[in-house]
Short mmCIF file of C-alpha atoms in Angstrom, two decimals:
data_model
loop_
_atom_site.label_atom_id
_atom_site.label_comp_id
_atom_site.label_asym_id
_atom_site.label_seq_id
_atom_site.Cartn_x
_atom_site.Cartn_y
_atom_site.Cartn_z
CA UNK A 273 -5.52 6.18 15.47
CA UNK A 274 -4.46 2.70 14.46
CA UNK A 275 -1.03 1.71 14.29
CA UNK A 276 0.72 -1.17 12.55
CA UNK A 277 4.08 -2.53 13.78
CA UNK A 278 6.50 -4.84 11.97
CA UNK A 279 9.35 -5.62 14.48
CA UNK A 280 11.51 -7.46 12.02
CA UNK A 281 13.29 -5.13 9.67
CA UNK A 282 15.01 -8.07 7.93
CA UNK A 283 14.55 -11.81 7.78
CA UNK A 284 16.36 -14.46 5.82
CA UNK A 285 15.23 -17.83 4.87
CA UNK A 286 16.75 -20.77 2.68
CA UNK A 287 15.06 -21.68 -0.63
CA UNK A 288 12.26 -24.36 -0.06
CA UNK A 289 12.09 -23.54 3.73
CA UNK A 290 9.37 -21.80 5.66
CA UNK A 291 9.45 -18.30 7.18
CA UNK A 292 7.19 -16.43 9.28
CA UNK A 293 6.99 -12.60 9.21
CA UNK A 294 5.43 -10.86 12.14
CA UNK A 295 2.85 -8.03 12.43
CA UNK A 296 1.00 -6.51 15.39
CA UNK A 297 -1.45 -3.69 15.27
CA UNK A 298 -3.38 -1.52 17.67
CA UNK A 299 -7.07 -0.68 17.22
CA UNK A 300 -10.21 -0.09 19.17
CA UNK A 301 -12.34 -1.23 16.39
CA UNK A 302 -13.89 -4.65 16.13
CA UNK A 303 -14.36 -4.94 12.47
CA UNK A 304 -11.34 -4.17 9.95
CA UNK A 305 -9.24 -5.75 7.35
CA UNK A 306 -5.75 -6.80 7.49
CA UNK A 307 -3.43 -7.18 4.35
CA UNK A 308 0.07 -8.20 3.51
CA UNK A 309 1.66 -6.60 0.52
CA UNK A 310 4.74 -7.48 -1.26
CA UNK A 311 7.22 -4.84 -2.84
CA UNK A 312 10.04 -6.49 -4.98
CA UNK A 313 12.89 -4.50 -6.17
CA UNK A 314 10.81 -3.15 -8.93
CA UNK A 315 8.93 -1.18 -6.29
CA UNK A 316 5.38 -2.44 -7.37
CA UNK A 317 3.10 -3.03 -4.69
CA UNK A 318 1.46 -6.47 -4.87
CA UNK A 319 -1.37 -7.67 -2.72
CA UNK A 320 -0.46 -11.03 -1.26
CA UNK A 321 -3.22 -11.95 0.90
CA UNK A 322 -6.13 -10.30 3.11
CA UNK A 323 -7.98 -11.22 6.20
CA UNK A 324 -11.38 -10.03 7.50
CA UNK A 325 -11.46 -9.45 11.08
CA UNK A 326 -14.78 -11.00 11.53
CA UNK A 327 -13.64 -14.49 9.98
CA UNK A 328 -11.98 -16.58 12.41
CA UNK A 329 -10.62 -18.87 9.70
CA UNK A 330 -7.07 -17.92 8.63
CA UNK A 331 -6.76 -16.86 5.03
CA UNK A 332 -4.63 -18.93 2.64
CA UNK A 333 -3.28 -18.19 -0.74
CA UNK A 334 -1.25 -21.05 -2.31
CA UNK A 335 2.07 -20.97 -0.39
CA UNK A 336 1.19 -17.95 1.75
CA UNK A 337 -1.02 -18.17 4.88
CA UNK A 338 -1.61 -16.01 7.84
CA UNK A 339 -1.89 -16.73 11.55
CA UNK A 340 -4.46 -14.11 12.66
CA UNK A 341 -4.86 -13.79 16.42
CA UNK A 342 -7.62 -11.04 16.95
CA UNK A 343 -7.35 -11.13 20.75
CA UNK A 344 -3.66 -10.45 20.64
CA UNK A 345 -3.96 -8.22 17.69
CA UNK A 346 -1.37 -10.22 15.75
CA UNK A 347 -1.28 -11.05 12.02
CA UNK A 348 1.70 -12.93 10.97
CA UNK A 349 2.37 -14.12 7.36
CA UNK A 350 3.82 -17.58 6.74
CA UNK A 351 5.51 -18.40 3.50
CA UNK A 352 6.08 -22.07 2.86
CA UNK A 353 8.42 -23.64 0.19
CA UNK A 354 10.15 -20.25 -0.17
CA UNK A 355 11.41 -19.31 -3.68
CA UNK A 356 13.89 -16.80 -4.86
CA UNK A 357 10.98 -14.84 -6.41
CA UNK A 358 9.61 -14.19 -2.85
CA UNK A 359 12.62 -11.97 -1.96
CA UNK A 360 11.15 -8.58 -1.38
CA UNK A 361 9.78 -6.01 1.16
CA UNK A 362 6.78 -7.05 2.77
CA UNK A 363 4.27 -4.70 4.35
CA UNK A 364 1.41 -5.39 6.68
CA UNK A 365 -1.43 -3.04 6.46
CA UNK A 366 -4.66 -2.39 8.29
CA UNK A 367 -7.90 -0.75 7.16
CA UNK A 368 -11.04 0.16 8.98
CA UNK A 369 -14.28 -1.57 7.79
CA UNK A 370 -16.17 1.57 9.29
CA UNK A 371 -18.17 3.28 6.62
CA UNK A 372 -17.04 6.78 5.81
CA UNK A 373 -13.39 6.28 6.46
CA UNK A 374 -12.66 5.93 2.80
CA UNK A 375 -10.79 2.82 3.42
CA UNK A 376 -7.44 4.39 4.25
CA UNK A 377 -4.68 1.83 4.55
CA UNK A 378 -2.15 2.20 7.59
CA UNK A 379 1.04 0.40 6.79
CA UNK A 380 3.67 -1.03 8.83
CA UNK A 381 7.34 -0.09 8.13
CA UNK A 382 8.08 -3.33 6.38
CA UNK A 383 10.25 -6.54 6.57
CA UNK A 384 12.93 -7.05 4.03
CA UNK A 385 12.99 -10.89 2.97
CA UNK A 386 16.09 -12.33 1.62
CA UNK A 387 15.81 -15.86 0.03
CA UNK A 388 19.16 -17.79 -0.01
CA UNK A 389 20.14 -20.88 -1.87
CA UNK B 244 -10.34 -6.03 -16.05
CA UNK B 245 -9.19 -3.14 -14.21
CA UNK B 246 -5.89 -1.40 -14.63
CA UNK B 247 -4.07 1.55 -13.15
CA UNK B 248 -1.51 3.66 -14.87
CA UNK B 249 0.92 5.95 -13.36
CA UNK B 250 3.52 8.22 -15.12
CA UNK B 251 6.15 9.12 -15.36
CA UNK B 252 8.07 6.07 -13.91
CA UNK B 253 11.19 8.32 -13.16
CA UNK B 254 11.45 12.19 -12.71
CA UNK B 255 14.32 14.36 -11.78
CA UNK B 256 13.56 17.88 -11.01
CA UNK B 257 15.40 20.90 -9.46
CA UNK B 258 14.47 22.51 -6.30
CA UNK B 259 11.82 25.13 -6.79
CA UNK B 260 10.50 23.61 -10.08
CA UNK B 261 6.65 22.44 -10.46
CA UNK B 262 5.51 18.94 -10.29
CA UNK B 263 2.62 17.03 -11.80
CA UNK B 264 2.23 13.26 -11.47
CA UNK B 265 -0.69 11.50 -13.18
CA UNK B 266 -2.63 8.41 -12.39
CA UNK B 267 -5.51 6.93 -14.40
CA UNK B 268 -7.73 3.98 -13.59
CA UNK B 269 -9.39 1.85 -16.21
CA UNK B 270 -12.03 -0.62 -16.16
CA UNK B 271 -14.03 0.73 -13.22
CA UNK B 272 -16.21 3.69 -12.26
CA UNK B 273 -16.24 5.78 -9.23
CA UNK B 274 -13.09 4.22 -7.67
CA UNK B 275 -11.69 5.70 -4.30
CA UNK B 276 -8.24 6.93 -5.31
CA UNK B 277 -5.15 7.50 -3.27
CA UNK B 278 -1.66 8.97 -3.32
CA UNK B 279 1.05 7.50 -1.17
CA UNK B 280 4.84 8.58 -0.60
CA UNK B 281 7.43 6.09 0.29
CA UNK B 282 10.62 7.56 1.70
CA UNK B 283 13.96 5.40 1.18
CA UNK B 284 13.60 2.29 3.46
CA UNK B 285 10.43 3.23 5.03
CA UNK B 286 6.64 2.28 4.86
CA UNK B 287 3.97 4.27 2.82
CA UNK B 288 2.61 7.39 4.08
CA UNK B 289 -0.91 8.42 2.89
CA UNK B 290 -0.83 11.91 1.35
CA UNK B 291 -4.35 12.29 -0.30
CA UNK B 292 -7.35 10.37 -0.96
CA UNK B 293 -10.50 11.04 -3.04
CA UNK B 294 -13.86 9.44 -3.05
CA UNK B 295 -15.25 11.35 -6.03
CA UNK B 296 -14.66 14.01 -8.73
CA UNK B 297 -13.45 17.28 -7.20
CA UNK B 298 -13.41 15.57 -3.63
CA UNK B 299 -9.93 15.67 -2.16
CA UNK B 300 -8.82 14.97 1.47
CA UNK B 301 -5.31 15.70 2.69
CA UNK B 302 -3.72 13.54 5.29
CA UNK B 303 -0.50 15.38 5.82
CA UNK B 304 0.21 19.16 5.60
CA UNK B 305 2.79 19.81 3.02
CA UNK B 306 3.47 21.89 -0.11
CA UNK B 307 1.79 19.05 -2.41
CA UNK B 308 -1.71 19.10 -3.67
CA UNK B 309 -4.01 16.73 -5.49
CA UNK B 310 -6.83 17.10 -7.81
CA UNK B 311 -9.38 14.91 -9.50
CA UNK B 312 -10.63 16.42 -12.62
CA UNK B 313 -12.31 13.38 -13.96
CA UNK B 314 -13.67 10.18 -12.40
CA UNK B 315 -10.80 8.02 -13.04
CA UNK B 316 -7.99 10.67 -12.98
CA UNK B 317 -5.92 11.78 -10.04
CA UNK B 318 -3.14 14.26 -10.28
CA UNK B 319 -0.44 15.06 -7.64
CA UNK B 320 0.94 18.49 -8.04
CA UNK B 321 3.38 20.98 -6.40
CA UNK B 322 4.13 24.55 -7.37
CA UNK B 323 7.67 24.58 -5.96
CA UNK B 324 9.37 21.33 -5.11
CA UNK B 325 11.45 20.92 -2.00
CA UNK B 326 14.46 18.44 -1.46
CA UNK B 327 12.30 16.69 1.17
CA UNK B 328 9.73 15.77 -1.54
CA UNK B 329 12.14 13.13 -2.97
CA UNK B 330 10.75 9.76 -2.68
CA UNK B 331 8.68 7.14 -4.45
CA UNK B 332 5.15 7.98 -5.16
CA UNK B 333 2.36 5.42 -5.46
CA UNK B 334 -1.20 5.91 -6.59
CA UNK B 335 -3.81 3.28 -5.59
CA UNK B 336 -7.43 2.53 -6.23
CA UNK B 337 -10.11 0.73 -4.69
CA UNK B 338 -13.69 -0.14 -5.65
CA UNK B 339 -16.08 -1.84 -3.23
CA UNK B 340 -16.39 -1.59 0.42
CA UNK B 341 -14.60 -4.99 1.05
CA UNK B 342 -12.13 -4.81 -1.79
CA UNK B 343 -8.32 -4.21 -1.33
CA UNK B 344 -6.42 -1.36 -2.78
CA UNK B 345 -4.44 -1.96 -5.96
CA UNK B 346 -1.30 0.01 -6.58
CA UNK B 347 0.27 1.48 -9.63
CA UNK B 348 3.83 0.96 -10.60
CA UNK B 349 5.14 4.12 -8.75
CA UNK B 350 7.04 7.25 -9.71
CA UNK B 351 10.60 7.62 -8.36
CA UNK B 352 11.03 11.32 -7.80
CA UNK B 353 14.52 12.81 -7.28
CA UNK B 354 14.89 16.56 -6.37
CA UNK B 355 18.39 17.94 -7.14
#
């Protein structure tokens, strides 16, 4: 079974600065997807960014980018130019690409990000 | 565009009462549907998923059940709620092999 580990329960960053959230995972599969979801106080789960394991190029979405290290099974999220609206819980998630698995997501326990002035 | 609706937003129920949470998806057909529970301060735990009408897979043994009476409708139920059923329940859908899951706004369930 796959596991996802987020070792940072809480992180803090100053507005306009850069912060990196860590995520590691364990799997025996070679093809899979990785995601970062954001959960603000409203409790919605919002997709931030995703990465296909077969792609070597790191995904980027505006101020959000990932550092995907497949051999190390590491998938960190970098938030540049942090804004107050970035304050939220961030969840790393894994999904198998194997057909027939119904694309179940396995989530980490989350990192609470605080953004200070 | 596709949208997902989940209701109610908040629910307070006494122990031993029944439960019915509903989730519907619009703008797509034959989606995969999911029910998750999030305990306070913790990550999401997958409860049920469905790949089609009437097809339900359970991930965690519990006193909850799920049903999919229509293609875009997913219902989470219980005959008798327990205190441990308190939490935040999220419905999600996915369409396409390489597509991410998209979540509803969630239901905060408090059991008294």
